[in-house]
Amino acid sequence: MMMRVLLICVASCLLVVNGEDIINRCTLAKLLYEEDLDGYEGYTLPDWLCLAFVESNFNISKVNENVDGSFDYGIFQINSHYWCKDYHSHSENFCHLDCQELLDPHLLPSIQCAKKIVSMSGGMRNWAEWKLHCSGRPLSYWLTGCRLS
């Protein structure tokens, strides 16, 4: 009994220290599939998974400050200068949402905004990390072991 209590305490401390909301790769693949992202604007599910990995390491709650004073939010690291309102810097707010919504664990605001970004000029090339690490590379391994249905 004492060992069980100790284990729970240690696990709780690790969760608090870590503070990250990491989504499982296959769980994300299934969600993206259900939201019709496979083939959206010519990009495959592996493209979307690679994007989420290189931008946030599947961390739903990641926020990163940029040198220009803008912030990147969520699993796709969507920038506050153009896509959402964060009340810290000027924003075009093309996705018409509060940046905090991009940290929603259900991911629907992030997915909708990412779809808007991809449908504009440049597609996934709007993400520098995707260009560097995903574009033009074989990516099918991102779905290895995942069941989509």
PDB file of N, CA, C and O in Angstrom, residues 25-26 46 49-50 53-54 133-134 137-146:
ATOM      1  N   ARG A  25       1.205   9.670 -31.373  1.00  0.00           N
ATOM      2  CA  ARG A  25       1.272   9.793 -32.838  1.00  0.00           C
ATOM      3  C   ARG A  25       0.065   9.146 -33.519  1.00  0.00           C
ATOM      4  O   ARG A  25      -0.557   9.751 -34.401  1.00  0.00           O
ATOM      5  N   CYS A  26      -0.291   7.940 -33.135  1.00  0.00           N
ATOM      6  CA  CYS A  26      -1.409   7.244 -33.775  1.00  0.00           C
ATOM      7  C   CYS A  26      -2.754   7.869 -33.406  1.00  0.00           C
ATOM      8  O   CYS A  26      -3.672   7.906 -34.225  1.00  0.00           O
ATOM      9  N   PRO A  46       0.829  11.497 -43.378  1.00  0.00           N
ATOM     10  CA  PRO A  46       2.224  11.569 -42.935  1.00  0.00           C
ATOM     11  C   PRO A  46       2.816  12.981 -42.997  1.00  0.00           C
ATOM     12  O   PRO A  46       3.632  13.349 -42.150  1.00  0.00           O
ATOM     13  N   LEU A  49       1.523  14.620 -39.827  1.00  0.00           N
ATOM     14  CA  LEU A  49       2.193  14.070 -38.649  1.00  0.00           C
ATOM     15  C   LEU A  49       3.620  14.572 -38.547  1.00  0.00           C
ATOM     16  O   LEU A  49       4.087  14.939 -37.458  1.00  0.00           O
ATOM     17  N   CYS A  50       4.315  14.601 -39.671  1.00  0.00           N
ATOM     18  CA  CYS A  50       5.686  15.113 -39.679  1.00  0.00           C
ATOM     19  C   CYS A  50       5.696  16.587 -39.257  1.00  0.00           C
ATOM     20  O   CYS A  50       6.534  16.999 -38.458  1.00  0.00           O
ATOM     21  N   PHE A  53       5.224  16.853 -35.557  1.00  0.00           N
ATOM     22  CA  PHE A  53       6.412  16.402 -34.834  1.00  0.00           C
ATOM     23  C   PHE A  53       7.534  17.431 -34.893  1.00  0.00           C
ATOM     24  O   PHE A  53       8.114  17.785 -33.868  1.00  0.00           O
ATOM     25  N   VAL A  54       7.840  17.936 -36.091  1.00  0.00           N
ATOM     26  CA  VAL A  54       8.985  18.857 -36.205  1.00  0.00           C
ATOM     27  C   VAL A  54       8.686  20.219 -35.593  1.00  0.00           C
ATOM     28  O   VAL A  54       9.600  20.918 -35.164  1.00  0.00           O
ATOM     29  N   HIS A 133      12.555  19.453 -42.946  1.00  0.00           N
ATOM     30  CA  HIS A 133      12.606  18.080 -42.455  1.00  0.00           C
ATOM     31  C   HIS A 133      11.597  17.113 -43.076  1.00  0.00           C
ATOM     32  O   HIS A 133      11.740  15.907 -42.897  1.00  0.00           O
ATOM     33  N   CYS A 134      10.581  17.625 -43.765  1.00  0.00           N
ATOM     34  CA  CYS A 134       9.521  16.741 -44.268  1.00  0.00           C
ATOM     35  C   CYS A 134       9.358  16.788 -45.790  1.00  0.00           C
ATOM     36  O   CYS A 134       9.109  15.752 -46.411  1.00  0.00           O
ATOM     37  N   ARG A 137      10.509  14.117 -48.770  1.00  0.00           N
ATOM     38  CA  ARG A 137      11.079  12.923 -48.128  1.00  0.00           C
ATOM     39  C   ARG A 137      10.017  11.834 -48.025  1.00  0.00           C
ATOM     40  O   ARG A 137       8.833  12.140 -47.925  1.00  0.00           O
ATOM     41  N   PRO A 138      10.460  10.579 -48.008  1.00  0.00           N
ATOM     42  CA  PRO A 138       9.477   9.507 -47.767  1.00  0.00           C
ATOM     43  C   PRO A 138       8.978   9.601 -46.324  1.00  0.00           C
ATOM     44  O   PRO A 138       9.772   9.683 -45.388  1.00  0.00           O
ATOM     45  N   LEU A 139       7.674   9.643 -46.156  1.00  0.00           N
ATOM     46  CA  LEU A 139       7.092   9.870 -44.824  1.00  0.00           C
ATOM     47  C   LEU A 139       6.111   8.790 -44.387  1.00  0.00           C
ATOM     48  O   LEU A 139       5.531   8.894 -43.312  1.00  0.00           O
ATOM     49  N   SER A 140       5.932   7.772 -45.177  1.00  0.00           N
ATOM     50  CA  SER A 140       4.903   6.766 -44.870  1.00  0.00           C
ATOM     51  C   SER A 140       5.116   6.104 -43.510  1.00  0.00           C
ATOM     52  O   SER A 140       4.167   5.648 -42.872  1.00  0.00           O
ATOM     53  N   TYR A 141       6.348   6.060 -43.031  1.00  0.00           N
ATOM     54  CA  TYR A 141       6.630   5.438 -41.747  1.00  0.00           C
ATOM     55  C   TYR A 141       5.905   6.122 -40.587  1.00  0.00           C
ATOM     56  O   TYR A 141       5.733   5.542 -39.516  1.00  0.00           O
ATOM     57  N   TRP A 142       5.453   7.363 -40.764  1.00  0.00           N
ATOM     58  CA  TRP A 142       4.732   8.060 -39.712  1.00  0.00           C
ATOM     59  C   TRP A 142       3.436   7.348 -39.338  1.00  0.00           C
ATOM     60  O   TRP A 142       2.915   7.537 -38.237  1.00  0.00           O
ATOM     61  N   LEU A 143       2.900   6.530 -40.258  1.00  0.00           N
ATOM     62  CA  LEU A 143       1.658   5.813 -39.981  1.00  0.00           C
ATOM     63  C   LEU A 143       1.886   4.367 -39.532  1.00  0.00           C
ATOM     64  O   LEU A 143       0.928   3.648 -39.257  1.00  0.00           O
ATOM     65  N   THR A 144       3.128   3.954 -39.416  1.00  0.00           N
ATOM     66  CA  THR A 144       3.442   2.585 -39.018  1.00  0.00           C
ATOM     67  C   THR A 144       2.775   2.219 -37.694  1.00  0.00           C
ATOM     68  O   THR A 144       2.944   2.926 -36.702  1.00  0.00           O
ATOM     69  N   GLY A 145       2.003   1.140 -37.723  1.00  0.00           N
ATOM     70  CA  GLY A 145       1.358   0.653 -36.510  1.00  0.00           C
ATOM     71  C   GLY A 145       0.063   1.368 -36.132  1.00  0.00           C
ATOM     72  O   GLY A 145      -0.547   1.027 -35.129  1.00  0.00           O
ATOM     73  N   CYS A 146      -0.360   2.347 -36.911  1.00  0.00           N
ATOM     74  CA  CYS A 146      -1.558   3.106 -36.589  1.00  0.00           C
ATOM     75  C   CYS A 146      -2.781   2.520 -37.306  1.00  0.00           C
ATOM     76  O   CYS A 146      -2.702   2.199 -38.487  1.00  0.00           O
TER      77      CYS A 146
END
